[in-house]
Amino acid sequence: MTNCLIVGVGGQGTILAARLVGMAAMEAGLSVRGSETIGMAQRGGSVASHVRMGGEIFSPLIPPGEAGVVVAFEPGEAVRAAEYLSPRGIAVVCDRPIQPAAANSASAGAYSAASCMDWLRASAPVLYEADGEKIIARISARCLNVALLGIAIGAGAFPFETKHMEAAIARRVSERYVKMNIDALRRGMALDF
Amino acid sequence: MDRQLLMGNEAIALGAIRAGIRLATGYPGTPSSEVLETIARERSDGLYVEWSVNEKTAVEVAAGAAMSGARVLTAMKQVGLNVASDPVMSLNYVGVKGGMVIVVADDPGPISSQTEQDTRHFARFAKIAVFDPSSPEEAYLMIEDAFNYSEMIARPVIFRPTTRVCHSYASVNLAESRSSHSQNGGLGFTKDGGKWVIFPKLAYENHVKLEETMAKLGQVFSDYPGNILLDGGKKGIAASGVSWLYAREAVANPGAGFECKQLKVATIPLPESLCLEFLSGLDEVLVIEELDPVIERELIYLCGRYGLKTVIKGKLSKHIPNAGENSPSGVKDAILRFLTPDSPQIIDKASSHEPRRPLPPLPARPPVLCAGCPHRASFFAVKEAVKTQKAVFSGDIGCYTLGNAMPLDMVDTCLCMGAGIAQAQGIHRVEPDTLNFAFIGDSTFFHTGLPGVANAVYNKADIIIAVLDNSTTAMTGGQPNPGMGKTLMGGDAPKLSIYNILAALGVDQLQRVDAFDFEAAKAAAQKAAGASGVRAIIFEGLCVALGKTKSPLKVDAASCTGCGACVRRLGCPALSIRGKGAAIDPVLCAGCGLCKYLCRFDAIGS
Ligand code: SF4
Ligand code: SF4
């Protein structure tokens, strides 16, 4: 079984990313089970999508310490999800922070994304850092999710092949964005931003 | 066979369509909303589906159709059942002809709800049978069983998934053909000599039958395939819903080396003889369920009734937490402690906490209004207008409940759908020198806001009703409502005017304003604050989730003094202080211009 946890801040496109991973696994003939965060947290809260692929799967949630890959759209959320990583797990982390509005308005101030990235460098068994500003500037904020999935595929984190993910994108994404997303996927795989 | 990746709610919808439903109704509420949306998307000709104005209406429309012989589904979240409880209670006495399944999604956690109520309790109180699925695959098949049982007993049944069933997904095998259910006695309403008119005498007679039916179901459910008994050992685990899967994962894990009897309970009434078979020969049982200890109490009852010595553990004995959601690791720990109390694994776990690197400071992320949300502008206008006055702000259920967060701090009460307008009246009766605002969204206004308005006018209240009309039901994902001129089926519909409704209800101090016309919005709030009686302001502005229409704004670094006012006063997720000045996140900003309006140094522009 391969467990993939996708985390981020509500509104970043984690739900679609998780669907794509699940669909790609099904394209590859694997059984899939997973769980979504839908509801209030979609308005800027912490969100997590669990995707479990292959073999006999009971629970839709991944237990801590059993995620082979964590794809994090945000550095703070990556740290929060780190307890889910398995001892040889791969973390793909977008380094672009989203500061909570509350931190901005309260005296607490912003949190440090840099210290989160440092912590991850010291703690994650395998870490792929994605330069979020570059991805947004050179590809599109809309494709950040698929670019990150591309990095994870390139890292060999998933039990399916690129063609399966491409097929999932073609089925799920609306037609006019398919090319853009497949391009983002390939650039993610090649770490070309 | 077609195999699809389905979310639990989608599986419920497809299963219901396969079971031959003719009509589906409901009111949006997390985690139930996707059931009706999927039915609307996947329906074929001859299937009618609607978002009703509230859950009570949804049940009543469905009841009429079920009395006329159609298979019907109605869907809501657990608190929606409170709104619908009046028709549901009586309908179970009157009965139905076509199968009727009331889908009520419970929300352990709660993840997006105001209570952790357990619909199984409600069903026991109402004497209604419950089907409790554990996964999308099971839900897909079980919903059809629910229809069959409903027709068999000629009463509605409740189908009760929890959030982790509704919003989990799985690869589901879809059956090829439509099931071959035959319309129960044909379609059409038959008058049937008073059968459909509830009178005390009929209520008594039907109560007697109802008790017989429930007792009989307790017997036949022992053969229901969703109720499962697995053999082994002197200890037993009983579980339901997703907790059953957590328990299976813990016990079935090769190498776990556990031996225990396992009981999956998927129905209320509990399958009595199956439960007795489970209990027989057991020393101890651990019951793992979410919300209330329903199965646990039933098993304790059975032990008492049949003089069994089995010890039942669970929530009542504090072996399982009595509030919040279960987790795979929590269930695994509880099972480990129950089955092998002296195991080295547990001692290991307690003593050898892995030395973990201390975590860097992480941000709390309470949900917030989106950047560009019209509600922020409306709240800000009222806040500015009455900042020197004593005021209490009643809120309601919707995205705008998030207006309670700092720095807006504009929601002082939130109780249930439609309560705010009436609560404001009550507060004012006790504290007459206060300005009482009641904020309510457009969908909530139609849902249960109207009676509060009628009450206010009739009883000469002194409140200001602020309708936040963003032209959608935003919190649950943007469903249409009566004010929008469209329906779930996609057709055009009459657009109910909130303005005209308020006027017709006798609210004569009525203003309508564009929420993004910041000066006008503030002036409207000031005018209302200066008057007395029942006043209303309709703040109009589209939800940004319907699509952003404007480009993001920018901060001119040369003009920005870094005073921080924009960041501190609005709580907009797109605004932050970076270095010496304010910064706007171009990905989030929707260009609403509220910060530009507020900045005294003209530092924000396009
Ligand atoms: S979804 Fe719409 S109503 Fe809800 S917070 Fe966002 S903009 Fe406001
Ligand atoms: S209010 Fe104007 S001057 Fe003050 S921080 Fe914001 S942009 Fe800069």
mmCIF file of C-alpha atoms in Angstrom, chain B residues 464-465 467 499 502 507-513 520-529 531 535-540:
data_model
loop_
_atom_site.group_PDB
_atom_site.id
_atom_site.type_symbol
_atom_site.label_atom_id
_atom_site.label_comp_id
_atom_site.label_asym_id
_atom_site.label_seq_id
_atom_site.Cartn_x
_atom_site.Cartn_y
_atom_site.Cartn_z
ATOM 1 C CA ILE B 464 -31.870 46.430 12.614
ATOM 2 C CA ILE B 465 -31.991 43.461 10.279
ATOM 3 C CA VAL B 467 -29.437 40.878 5.177
ATOM 4 C CA TYR B 499 -36.711 43.658 -0.527
ATOM 5 C CA LEU B 502 -39.442 42.551 3.898
ATOM 6 C CA VAL B 507 -40.762 46.520 7.461
ATOM 7 C CA ASP B 508 -41.125 50.065 6.193
ATOM 8 C CA GLN B 509 -37.681 51.446 7.032
ATOM 9 C CA LEU B 510 -35.988 49.562 4.294
ATOM 10 C CA GLN B 511 -32.694 50.267 2.520
ATOM 11 C CA ARG B 512 -30.826 48.419 -0.170
ATOM 12 C CA VAL B 513 -27.146 49.148 -0.782
ATOM 13 C CA ALA B 520 -23.105 54.431 0.877
ATOM 14 C CA ALA B 521 -23.019 51.252 2.966
ATOM 15 C CA LYS B 522 -21.753 53.151 5.988
ATOM 16 C CA ALA B 523 -24.337 55.895 5.472
ATOM 17 C CA ALA B 524 -27.111 53.299 5.319
ATOM 18 C CA ALA B 525 -25.946 51.790 8.596
ATOM 19 C CA GLN B 526 -25.767 55.245 10.192
ATOM 20 C CA LYS B 527 -29.261 56.100 9.053
ATOM 21 C CA ALA B 528 -30.669 52.854 10.432
ATOM 22 C CA ALA B 529 -28.781 53.304 13.693
ATOM 23 C CA ALA B 531 -33.894 55.520 13.804
ATOM 24 C CA ARG B 535 -35.314 48.639 10.199
ATOM 25 C CA ALA B 536 -33.651 46.580 7.544
ATOM 26 C CA ILE B 537 -30.665 47.025 5.259
ATOM 27 C CA ILE B 538 -29.960 44.650 2.400
ATOM 28 C CA PHE B 539 -26.239 44.631 1.638
ATOM 29 C CA GLU B 540 -25.766 43.295 -1.865
#
